[in-house]
Short mmCIF file of C-alpha atoms in Angstrom, two decimals:
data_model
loop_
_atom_site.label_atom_id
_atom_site.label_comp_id
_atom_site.label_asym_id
_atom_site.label_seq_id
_atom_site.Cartn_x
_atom_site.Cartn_y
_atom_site.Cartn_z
CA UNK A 1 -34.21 33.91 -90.48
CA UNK A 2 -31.22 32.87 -89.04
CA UNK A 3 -29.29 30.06 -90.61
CA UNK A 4 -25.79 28.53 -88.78
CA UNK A 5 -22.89 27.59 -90.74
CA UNK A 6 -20.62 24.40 -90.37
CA UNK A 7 -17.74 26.47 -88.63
CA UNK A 8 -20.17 28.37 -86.14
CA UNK A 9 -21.67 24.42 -85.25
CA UNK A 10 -18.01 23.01 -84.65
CA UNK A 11 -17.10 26.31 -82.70
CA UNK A 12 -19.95 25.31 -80.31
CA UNK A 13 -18.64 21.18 -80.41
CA UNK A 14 -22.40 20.62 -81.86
CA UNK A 15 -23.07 18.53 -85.21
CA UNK A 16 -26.42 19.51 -86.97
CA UNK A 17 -28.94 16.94 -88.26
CA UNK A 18 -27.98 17.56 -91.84
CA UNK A 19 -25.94 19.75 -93.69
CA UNK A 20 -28.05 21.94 -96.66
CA UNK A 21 -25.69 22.18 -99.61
CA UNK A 22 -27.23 25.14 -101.45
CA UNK A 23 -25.33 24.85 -104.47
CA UNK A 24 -24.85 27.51 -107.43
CA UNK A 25 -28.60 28.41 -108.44
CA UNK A 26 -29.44 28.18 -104.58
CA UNK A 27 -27.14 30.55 -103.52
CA UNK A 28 -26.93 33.02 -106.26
CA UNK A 29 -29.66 32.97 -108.81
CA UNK A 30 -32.65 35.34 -107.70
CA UNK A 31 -35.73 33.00 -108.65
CA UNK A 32 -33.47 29.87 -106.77
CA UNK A 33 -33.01 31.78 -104.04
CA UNK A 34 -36.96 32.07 -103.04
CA UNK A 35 -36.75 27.82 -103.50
CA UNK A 36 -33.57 27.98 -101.11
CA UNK A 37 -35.74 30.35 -98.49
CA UNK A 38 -38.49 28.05 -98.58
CA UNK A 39 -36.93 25.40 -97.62
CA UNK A 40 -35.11 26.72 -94.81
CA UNK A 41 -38.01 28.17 -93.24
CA UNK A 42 -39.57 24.55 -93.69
CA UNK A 43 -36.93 23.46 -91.82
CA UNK A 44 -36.62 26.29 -88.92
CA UNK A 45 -40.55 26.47 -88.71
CA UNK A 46 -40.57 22.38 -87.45
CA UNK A 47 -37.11 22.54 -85.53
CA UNK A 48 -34.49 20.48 -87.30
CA UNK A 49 -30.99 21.51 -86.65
CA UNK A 50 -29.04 22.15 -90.03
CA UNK A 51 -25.84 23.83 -91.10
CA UNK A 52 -24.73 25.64 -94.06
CA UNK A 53 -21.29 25.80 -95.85
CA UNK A 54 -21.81 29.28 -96.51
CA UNK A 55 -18.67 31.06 -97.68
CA UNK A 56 -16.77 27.58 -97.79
CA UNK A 57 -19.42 26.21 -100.38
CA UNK A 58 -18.41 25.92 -104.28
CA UNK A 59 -19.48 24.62 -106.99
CA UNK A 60 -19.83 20.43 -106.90
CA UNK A 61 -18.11 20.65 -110.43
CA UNK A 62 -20.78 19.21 -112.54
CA UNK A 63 -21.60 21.82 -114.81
CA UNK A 64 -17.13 21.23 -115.65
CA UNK A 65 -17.64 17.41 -115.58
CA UNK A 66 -20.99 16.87 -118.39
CA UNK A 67 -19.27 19.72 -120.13
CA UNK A 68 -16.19 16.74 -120.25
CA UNK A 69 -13.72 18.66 -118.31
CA UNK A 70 -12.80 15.63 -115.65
CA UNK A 71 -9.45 18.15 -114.93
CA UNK A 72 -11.50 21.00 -113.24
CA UNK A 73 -14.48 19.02 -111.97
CA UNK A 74 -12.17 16.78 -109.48
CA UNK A 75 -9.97 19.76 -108.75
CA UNK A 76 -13.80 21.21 -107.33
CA UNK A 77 -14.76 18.13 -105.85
CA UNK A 78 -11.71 17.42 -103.76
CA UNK A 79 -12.02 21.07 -102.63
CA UNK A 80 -15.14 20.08 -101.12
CA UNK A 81 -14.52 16.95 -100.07
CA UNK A 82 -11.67 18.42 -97.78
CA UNK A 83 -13.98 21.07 -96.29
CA UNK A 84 -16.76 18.32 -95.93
CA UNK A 85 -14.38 15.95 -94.42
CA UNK A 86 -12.77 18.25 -92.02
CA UNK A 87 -16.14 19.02 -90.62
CA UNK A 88 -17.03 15.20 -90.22
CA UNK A 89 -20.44 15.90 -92.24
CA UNK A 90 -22.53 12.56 -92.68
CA UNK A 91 -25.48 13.31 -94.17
CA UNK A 92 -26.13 15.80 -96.86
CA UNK A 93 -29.63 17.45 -97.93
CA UNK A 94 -29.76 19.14 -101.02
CA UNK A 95 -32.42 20.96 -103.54
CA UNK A 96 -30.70 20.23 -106.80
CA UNK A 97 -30.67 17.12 -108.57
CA UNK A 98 -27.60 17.83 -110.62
CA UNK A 99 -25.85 18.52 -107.00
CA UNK A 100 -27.72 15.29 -105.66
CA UNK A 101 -26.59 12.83 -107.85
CA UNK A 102 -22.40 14.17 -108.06
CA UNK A 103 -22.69 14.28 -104.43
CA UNK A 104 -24.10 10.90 -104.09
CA UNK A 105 -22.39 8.86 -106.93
CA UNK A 106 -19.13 10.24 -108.13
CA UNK A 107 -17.85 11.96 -105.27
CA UNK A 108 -17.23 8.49 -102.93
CA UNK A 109 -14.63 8.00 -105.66
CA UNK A 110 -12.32 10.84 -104.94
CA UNK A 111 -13.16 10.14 -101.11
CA UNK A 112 -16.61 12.00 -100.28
CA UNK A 113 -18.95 9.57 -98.56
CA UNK A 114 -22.16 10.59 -96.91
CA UNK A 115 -25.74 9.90 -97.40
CA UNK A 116 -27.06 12.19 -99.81
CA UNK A 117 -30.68 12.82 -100.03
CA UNK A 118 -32.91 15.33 -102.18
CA UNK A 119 -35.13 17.74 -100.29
CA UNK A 120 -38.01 16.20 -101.34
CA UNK A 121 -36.97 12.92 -99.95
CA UNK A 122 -35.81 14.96 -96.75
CA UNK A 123 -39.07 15.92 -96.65
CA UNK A 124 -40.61 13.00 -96.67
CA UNK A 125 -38.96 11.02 -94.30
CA UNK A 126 -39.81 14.20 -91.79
CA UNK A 127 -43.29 13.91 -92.68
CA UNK A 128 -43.12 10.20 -92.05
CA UNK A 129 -41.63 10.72 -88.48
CA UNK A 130 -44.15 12.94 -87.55
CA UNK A 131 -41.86 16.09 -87.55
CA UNK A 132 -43.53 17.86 -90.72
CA UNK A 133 -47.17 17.87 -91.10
CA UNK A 134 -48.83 19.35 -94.57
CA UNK A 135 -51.97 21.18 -94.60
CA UNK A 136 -53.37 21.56 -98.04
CA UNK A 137 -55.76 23.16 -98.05
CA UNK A 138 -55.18 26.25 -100.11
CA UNK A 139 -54.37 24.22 -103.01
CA UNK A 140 -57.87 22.66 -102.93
CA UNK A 141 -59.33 22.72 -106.50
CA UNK A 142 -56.38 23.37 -108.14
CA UNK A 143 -54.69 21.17 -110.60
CA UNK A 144 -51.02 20.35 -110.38
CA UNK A 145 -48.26 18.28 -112.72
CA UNK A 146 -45.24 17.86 -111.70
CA UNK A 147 -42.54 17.54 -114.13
CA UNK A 148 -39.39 15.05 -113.33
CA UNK A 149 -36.06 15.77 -113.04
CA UNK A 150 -33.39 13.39 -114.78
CA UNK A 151 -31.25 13.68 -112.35
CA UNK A 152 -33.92 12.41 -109.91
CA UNK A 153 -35.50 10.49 -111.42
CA UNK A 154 -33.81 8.54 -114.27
CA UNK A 155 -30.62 8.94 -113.10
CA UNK A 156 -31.89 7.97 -109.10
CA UNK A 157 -34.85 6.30 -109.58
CA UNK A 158 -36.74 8.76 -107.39
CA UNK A 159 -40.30 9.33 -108.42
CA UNK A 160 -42.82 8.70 -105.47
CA UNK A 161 -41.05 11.24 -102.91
CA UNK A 162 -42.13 13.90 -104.57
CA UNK A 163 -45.49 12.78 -106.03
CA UNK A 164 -46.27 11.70 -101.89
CA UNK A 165 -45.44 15.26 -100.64
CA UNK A 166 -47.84 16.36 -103.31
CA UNK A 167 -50.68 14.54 -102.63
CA UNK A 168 -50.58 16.24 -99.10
CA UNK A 169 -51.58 19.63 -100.93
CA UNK A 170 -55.31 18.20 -101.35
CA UNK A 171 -54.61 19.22 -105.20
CA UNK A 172 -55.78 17.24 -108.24
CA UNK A 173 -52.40 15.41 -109.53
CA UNK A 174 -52.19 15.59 -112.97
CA UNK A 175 -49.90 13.62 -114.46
CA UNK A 176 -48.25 14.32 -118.32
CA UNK A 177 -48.30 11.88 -121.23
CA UNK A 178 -44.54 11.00 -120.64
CA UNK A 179 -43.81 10.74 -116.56
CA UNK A 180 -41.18 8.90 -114.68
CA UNK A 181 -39.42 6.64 -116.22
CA UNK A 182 -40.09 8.21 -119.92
CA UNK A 183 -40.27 12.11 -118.58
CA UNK A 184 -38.81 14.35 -121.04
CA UNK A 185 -36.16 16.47 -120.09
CA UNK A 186 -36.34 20.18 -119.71
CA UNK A 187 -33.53 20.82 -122.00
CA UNK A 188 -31.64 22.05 -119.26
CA UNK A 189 -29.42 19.03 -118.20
CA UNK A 190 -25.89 17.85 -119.56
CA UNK A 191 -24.99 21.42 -119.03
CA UNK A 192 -26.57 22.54 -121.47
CA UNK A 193 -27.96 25.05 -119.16
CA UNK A 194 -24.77 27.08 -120.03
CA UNK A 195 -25.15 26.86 -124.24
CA UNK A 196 -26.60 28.17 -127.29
CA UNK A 197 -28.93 25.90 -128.63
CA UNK A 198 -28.43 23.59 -131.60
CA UNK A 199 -30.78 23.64 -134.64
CA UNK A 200 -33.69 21.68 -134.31
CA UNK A 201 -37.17 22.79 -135.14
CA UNK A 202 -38.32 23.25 -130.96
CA UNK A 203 -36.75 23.89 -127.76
CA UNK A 204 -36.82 20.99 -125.93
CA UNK A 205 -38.16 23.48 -122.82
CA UNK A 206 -40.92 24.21 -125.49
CA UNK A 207 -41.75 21.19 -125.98
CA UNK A 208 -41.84 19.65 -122.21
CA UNK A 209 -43.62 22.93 -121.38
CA UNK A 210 -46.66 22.27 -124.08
CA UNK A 211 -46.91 18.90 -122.63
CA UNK A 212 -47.69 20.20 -119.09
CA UNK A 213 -50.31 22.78 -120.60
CA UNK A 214 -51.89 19.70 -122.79
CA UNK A 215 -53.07 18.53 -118.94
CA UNK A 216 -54.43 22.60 -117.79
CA UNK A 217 -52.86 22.86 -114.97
CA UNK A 218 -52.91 26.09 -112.36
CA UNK A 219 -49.18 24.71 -111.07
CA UNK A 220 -46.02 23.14 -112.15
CA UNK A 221 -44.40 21.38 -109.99
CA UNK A 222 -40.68 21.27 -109.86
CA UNK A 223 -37.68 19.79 -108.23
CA UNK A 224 -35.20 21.59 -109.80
CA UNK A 225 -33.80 25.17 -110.06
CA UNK A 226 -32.73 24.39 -113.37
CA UNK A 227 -35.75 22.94 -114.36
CA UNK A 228 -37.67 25.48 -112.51
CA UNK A 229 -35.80 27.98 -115.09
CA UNK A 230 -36.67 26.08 -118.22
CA UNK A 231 -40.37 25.67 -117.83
CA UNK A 232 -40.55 29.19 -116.81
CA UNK A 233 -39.36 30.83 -119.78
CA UNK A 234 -41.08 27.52 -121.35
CA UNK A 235 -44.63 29.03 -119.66
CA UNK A 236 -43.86 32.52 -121.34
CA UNK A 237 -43.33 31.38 -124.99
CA UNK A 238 -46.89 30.50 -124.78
CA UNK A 239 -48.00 33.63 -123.17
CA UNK A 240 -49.35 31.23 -119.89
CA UNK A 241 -47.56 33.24 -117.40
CA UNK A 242 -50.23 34.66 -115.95
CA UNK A 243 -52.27 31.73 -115.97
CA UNK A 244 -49.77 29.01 -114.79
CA UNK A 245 -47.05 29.26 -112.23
CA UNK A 246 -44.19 27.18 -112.12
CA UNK A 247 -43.24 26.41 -108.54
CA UNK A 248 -40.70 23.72 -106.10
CA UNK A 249 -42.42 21.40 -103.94
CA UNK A 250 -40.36 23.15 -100.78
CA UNK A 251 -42.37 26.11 -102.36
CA UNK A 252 -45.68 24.71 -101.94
CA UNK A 253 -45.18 23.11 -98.75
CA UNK A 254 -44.28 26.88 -97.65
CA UNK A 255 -46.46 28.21 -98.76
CA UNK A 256 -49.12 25.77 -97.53
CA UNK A 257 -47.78 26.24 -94.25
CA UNK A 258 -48.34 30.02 -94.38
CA UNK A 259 -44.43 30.36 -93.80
#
């Protein structure tokens, strides 16, 4: 799979369609890497023309910025806003929602405009041109909930993209008691990702995980490495692993698509 960078585009005077930001779990944790693969071959399998950071990529800085460290999260940001910049990138897809939403609302402050989208919404407007057509049919008879990101959703107010890519997979769409708006957070957000828990009597992961399994699904659906993570190990404190997988829409689309 071959997969150009930024500097081997400008070498060749060519701007891509969209620059992929990868981000931290995308690039270098081993279960967000197969979401990350996915999605690429999505994109090389229908012939759009994207670009990379690679080795110029770091971290947007919002783990440092919810964790309240302004200092290091804008000395990140304008890192990347001067490698962005000098490239003359415009539009920006990305699989996280945490990387999503910095890129889309708080960098413009320190100078970092572009249109930001999620992957899922990437992936729908490609399926609305035309350019990326879903055959479901391997998914027929299963039962699939898919679990909303804050970040996404709350925080962007994006809840049909994914829910439309979905309903391509000729799946029954289950949806949990709290959705949307009212979606309960995989415990995972805020950086908290990073953290020993606080005392409470039940992981929050626990909890949003027992509310999935309260509709029997065969799939979770994610859109989010770090929610991908939670309900995971969320799926194995009930012993479910075996019986439910937890999986990214650009996973299922892949995987639909026999890529």
């Amino acid at each position: 799979m071959k997969i150009k960078t930024m500097a081997e585009y400008a070498a060749e005077g060519k701007m891509p369609e969209v620059l992929f930001w990868v981000g931290c779990a995308g690039s270098f944790d081993d279960r967000a890497k197969r979401i990350t693969r996915a999605f690429c071959k999505i994109l090389n399998h229908i012939g759009v023309e994207f670009a990379v950071l690679g080795k110029e990529e770091s971290c947007t800085g919002d783990p440092a910025k919810r964790a309240g460290n302004e200092f290091i999260f804008q000395m990140m940001a304008l890192n990347n806003i001067e490698v962005l910049n000098a490239y003359g990138v415009t539009r920006i897809v990305t699989a996280c929602p945490h990387g999503f939403n910095i890129l889309k609302n708080e960098y413009p402050q320190l100078g970092g405009n572009y249109e930001v989208l999620h992957h899922t919404q990437f992936l729908k407007k490609l399926m609305e041109e035309g350019r990326l057509r879903i055959e479901g049919g391997k998914f027929e008879g299963k039962r699939i909930t898919f679990h909303d990101p804050c970040y996404l959703g709350r925080g962007n107010g994006e809840y049909e993209a994914p829910r439309q890519l979905l309903e391509k997979l000729d799946a029954e769409l289950v949806e949990m008691k709290n959705n949307r708006r009212n979606a309960v957070c995989c415990g995972a957000g805020g950086s908290q990702m990073f953290k020993e828990s606080e005392k409470g009597t039940q992981e929050i992961n626990v909890k949003r995980t027992e509310e999935a399994l309260d509709e029997a699904p065969n799939i979770i659906a994610t859109g989010c490495p770090f929610c991908n993570t939670m309900l995971t190990d969320g799926i194995k404190h009930f012993n479910k692993n075996e019986a439910v997988v937890v999986k990214d829409i650009a996973e299922l689309i892949a995987e639909a698509e026999d890529l």
